[in-house]
mmCIF file of C-alpha atoms in Angstrom:
data_model
loop_
_atom_site.group_PDB
_atom_site.id
_atom_site.type_symbol
_atom_site.label_atom_id
_atom_site.label_comp_id
_atom_site.label_asym_id
_atom_site.label_seq_id
_atom_site.Cartn_x
_atom_site.Cartn_y
_atom_site.Cartn_z
ATOM 1 C CA MET F 1 89.763 164.471 116.703
ATOM 2 C CA PRO F 2 87.244 166.725 116.235
ATOM 3 C CA HIS F 3 87.041 169.952 118.110
ATOM 4 C CA LEU F 4 84.038 172.848 118.559
ATOM 5 C CA THR F 5 83.487 176.105 120.449
ATOM 6 C CA ILE F 6 80.968 176.115 122.667
ATOM 7 C CA ASP F 7 79.928 179.879 121.509
ATOM 8 C CA SER F 8 76.958 180.916 124.044
ATOM 9 C CA ILE F 9 74.320 179.672 126.176
ATOM 10 C CA ASP F 10 71.239 180.497 127.886
ATOM 11 C CA TRP F 11 68.857 179.484 129.778
ATOM 12 C CA ASP F 12 66.222 176.314 128.915
ATOM 13 C CA GLN F 13 62.573 177.928 129.049
ATOM 14 C CA SER F 14 61.197 174.945 129.239
ATOM 15 C CA GLY F 15 62.121 175.609 132.785
ATOM 16 C CA GLY F 16 65.068 172.608 133.026
ATOM 17 C CA GLY F 17 69.082 173.819 133.817
ATOM 18 C CA LEU F 18 70.498 176.088 136.076
ATOM 19 C CA PRO F 19 69.567 179.512 135.548
ATOM 20 C CA TYR F 20 71.744 180.713 138.479
ATOM 21 C CA ALA F 21 74.674 179.612 136.516
ATOM 22 C CA ILE F 22 73.505 181.189 133.329
ATOM 23 C CA THR F 23 75.325 184.227 133.745
ATOM 24 C CA GLU F 24 78.839 182.876 135.475
ATOM 25 C CA LEU F 25 78.983 180.171 132.792
ATOM 26 C CA GLN F 26 78.091 182.767 129.782
ATOM 27 C CA SER F 27 81.265 184.717 131.159
ATOM 28 C CA GLN F 28 83.623 181.897 130.551
ATOM 29 C CA LEU F 29 82.238 181.938 127.355
ATOM 30 C CA PRO F 30 83.345 180.795 124.026
ATOM 31 C CA VAL F 31 85.001 177.874 125.343
ATOM 32 C CA ALA F 32 87.071 175.266 122.805
ATOM 33 C CA GLY F 33 86.808 171.750 123.625
ATOM 34 C CA ARG F 34 87.775 168.183 122.266
ATOM 35 C CA VAL F 35 85.093 165.935 120.880
ATOM 36 C CA ALA F 36 86.009 162.735 123.246
ATOM 37 C CA ARG F 37 83.311 160.515 121.613
ATOM 38 C CA GLN F 38 79.779 159.601 121.405
ATOM 39 C CA MET F 39 78.014 158.323 124.564
ATOM 40 C CA ALA F 40 74.365 156.670 124.293
ATOM 41 C CA GLY F 41 72.363 157.823 127.109
ATOM 42 C CA PRO F 42 69.211 155.998 128.650
ATOM 43 C CA ASP F 43 66.898 158.324 125.907
ATOM 44 C CA ARG F 44 68.737 158.971 122.882
ATOM 45 C CA ASN F 45 72.016 157.814 121.655
ATOM 46 C CA ASP F 46 73.598 161.054 120.313
ATOM 47 C CA TYR F 47 75.451 162.250 122.961
ATOM 48 C CA PHE F 48 78.605 163.920 122.909
ATOM 49 C CA LEU F 49 81.409 164.194 126.086
ATOM 50 C CA VAL F 50 83.410 167.454 125.007
ATOM 51 C CA VAL F 51 86.921 168.118 126.821
ATOM 52 C CA VAL F 52 87.306 171.778 127.626
ATOM 53 C CA ASP F 53 90.196 173.079 126.719
ATOM 54 C CA THR F 54 89.695 175.629 129.747
ATOM 55 C CA PRO F 55 88.032 174.167 133.071
ATOM 56 C CA LEU F 56 84.546 176.234 133.605
ATOM 57 C CA ARG F 57 84.197 177.417 137.507
ATOM 58 C CA PHE F 58 80.505 176.418 138.613
ATOM 59 C CA HIS F 59 79.078 177.625 141.861
ATOM 60 C CA PRO F 60 76.425 175.307 142.839
ATOM 61 C CA SER F 61 73.396 176.031 144.400
ATOM 62 C CA PRO F 62 73.415 175.357 148.293
ATOM 63 C CA THR F 63 71.116 172.361 147.856
ATOM 64 C CA PHE F 64 74.061 170.884 145.507
ATOM 65 C CA ASP F 65 75.205 167.239 146.336
ATOM 66 C CA TRP F 66 78.588 167.179 146.603
ATOM 67 C CA SER F 67 79.302 163.693 146.928
ATOM 68 C CA ARG F 68 78.320 163.506 143.386
ATOM 69 C CA THR F 69 82.146 164.790 142.900
ATOM 70 C CA GLN F 70 85.890 164.236 143.252
ATOM 71 C CA PRO F 71 87.575 166.644 146.311
ATOM 72 C CA GLU F 72 90.307 167.181 143.983
ATOM 73 C CA PHE F 73 88.044 169.418 141.732
ATOM 74 C CA HIS F 74 86.499 171.434 144.514
ATOM 75 C CA GLY F 75 87.302 174.801 145.138
ATOM 76 C CA ARG F 76 86.830 178.182 147.435
ATOM 77 C CA ASP F 77 86.787 181.637 145.841
ATOM 78 C CA GLY F 78 84.489 184.977 147.331
ATOM 79 C CA ALA F 79 81.836 183.899 146.088
ATOM 80 C CA GLY F 80 81.894 180.687 147.779
ATOM 81 C CA ALA F 81 82.662 176.966 147.122
ATOM 82 C CA PHE F 82 82.564 175.861 143.497
ATOM 83 C CA LEU F 83 83.631 172.921 141.365
ATOM 84 C CA TRP F 84 86.284 172.374 138.361
ATOM 85 C CA VAL F 85 84.145 171.822 135.518
ATOM 86 C CA TYR F 86 86.959 169.846 132.438
ATOM 87 C CA ALA F 87 84.258 168.113 130.563
ATOM 88 C CA VAL F 88 80.593 168.785 128.835
ATOM 89 C CA VAL F 89 78.000 166.782 127.836
ATOM 90 C CA VAL F 90 76.128 167.833 124.510
ATOM 91 C CA CYS F 91 73.584 166.774 122.395
ATOM 92 C CA SER F 92 71.462 168.567 119.699
ATOM 93 C CA LEU F 93 68.640 170.714 120.658
ATOM 94 C CA PHE F 94 65.980 168.763 118.599
ATOM 95 C CA ALA F 95 66.214 165.082 118.189
ATOM 96 C CA GLY F 96 67.331 163.374 115.098
ATOM 97 C CA THR F 97 69.955 166.249 113.887
ATOM 98 C CA GLN F 98 73.195 165.749 113.966
ATOM 99 C CA LEU F 99 76.899 167.793 115.219
ATOM 100 C CA HIS F 100 77.964 167.973 111.589
ATOM 101 C CA ASN F 101 81.091 169.034 109.479
ATOM 102 C CA GLY F 102 80.694 173.133 109.409
ATOM 103 C CA MET F 103 78.258 173.587 111.509
ATOM 104 C CA ARG F 104 77.918 177.566 113.081
ATOM 105 C CA SER F 105 75.664 178.077 115.975
ATOM 106 C CA PHE F 106 74.448 174.787 116.151
ATOM 107 C CA PRO F 107 71.632 174.509 118.657
ATOM 108 C CA VAL F 108 72.105 171.668 121.554
ATOM 109 C CA ARG F 109 71.549 170.930 124.958
ATOM 110 C CA VAL F 110 74.694 171.314 127.348
ATOM 111 C CA ALA F 111 75.198 169.129 130.763
ATOM 112 C CA LEU F 112 78.379 170.263 133.492
ATOM 113 C CA VAL F 113 79.994 166.885 133.996
ATOM 114 C CA VAL F 114 80.859 166.782 137.519
ATOM 115 C CA ASP F 115 81.530 163.316 138.221
ATOM 116 C CA ASN F 116 84.303 162.489 136.316
ATOM 117 C CA THR F 117 84.247 159.023 136.217
ATOM 118 C CA LEU F 118 81.645 159.238 133.517
ATOM 119 C CA GLY F 119 84.849 159.375 131.395
ATOM 120 C CA ASN F 120 85.306 155.776 131.409
ATOM 121 C CA ASP F 121 81.869 154.901 131.308
ATOM 122 C CA GLU F 122 80.355 153.092 128.061
ATOM 123 C CA ARG F 123 76.887 155.353 128.584
ATOM 124 C CA LEU F 124 76.019 158.074 130.034
ATOM 125 C CA PHE F 125 74.436 158.512 133.614
ATOM 126 C CA PHE F 126 72.812 161.744 134.109
ATOM 127 C CA GLU F 127 73.493 161.665 137.662
ATOM 128 C CA LYS F 128 77.347 162.252 136.683
ATOM 129 C CA CYS F 129 76.276 166.052 134.916
ATOM 130 C CA GLU F 130 74.166 168.902 135.909
ATOM 131 C CA TYR F 131 71.999 169.917 132.840
ATOM 132 C CA ALA F 132 73.198 173.566 132.778
ATOM 133 C CA ALA F 133 70.947 175.121 129.599
ATOM 134 C CA GLN F 134 70.742 175.244 125.509
ATOM 135 C CA GLY F 135 73.235 176.578 123.809
ATOM 136 C CA PHE F 136 75.147 176.818 120.502
ATOM 137 C CA VAL F 137 78.643 174.969 119.237
ATOM 138 C CA SER F 138 80.155 175.654 115.915
ATOM 139 C CA ASP F 139 83.232 173.740 114.395
ATOM 140 C CA LEU F 140 86.734 175.120 115.726
ATOM 141 C CA PRO F 141 88.378 176.999 113.037
ATOM 142 C CA GLY F 142 91.702 175.763 112.436
ATOM 143 C CA ARG F 143 90.895 171.859 113.741
ATOM 144 C CA GLU F 144 89.520 168.938 112.338
ATOM 145 C CA PRO F 145 86.025 169.631 111.479
ATOM 146 C CA VAL F 146 83.180 167.414 113.406
ATOM 147 C CA SER F 147 82.750 164.851 110.747
ATOM 148 C CA GLU F 148 79.174 163.539 109.884
ATOM 149 C CA PRO F 149 77.719 161.483 111.956
ATOM 150 C CA LEU F 150 80.462 161.182 114.367
ATOM 151 C CA GLN F 151 80.615 157.223 115.919
ATOM 152 C CA ASP F 152 82.301 155.421 118.694
#
């Protein structure tokens, strides 16, 4: 199974994403992950479910709908309630480009999986994710590279 690293993320200058969470997420990068599979979404067919090697701690906004999550992934620390994120969804920043063998600092969009039942779904449902940011991913050295192109 192919592996990659999420090297960095930054806020989406087009106005999407989670600007308040960028600093927290950046502090946990780089993070390695296994590309579990490709998923079709409502708008394109090249989304990739990535199971991260180390879970990410995500403190949502006060208006976050916790009913979208499973309670066993909730936590609390000095900064408040948080969610352990075990998977992310990535897609190329520009439709038509593809995750590929040997990629380095490849531009992507990154969404946090907040409903872990997504792993059982055949298609991507946006309501099970929280779009976070734009970022860069690379093949993980020393592990099987991402093949070109990835298919189910």
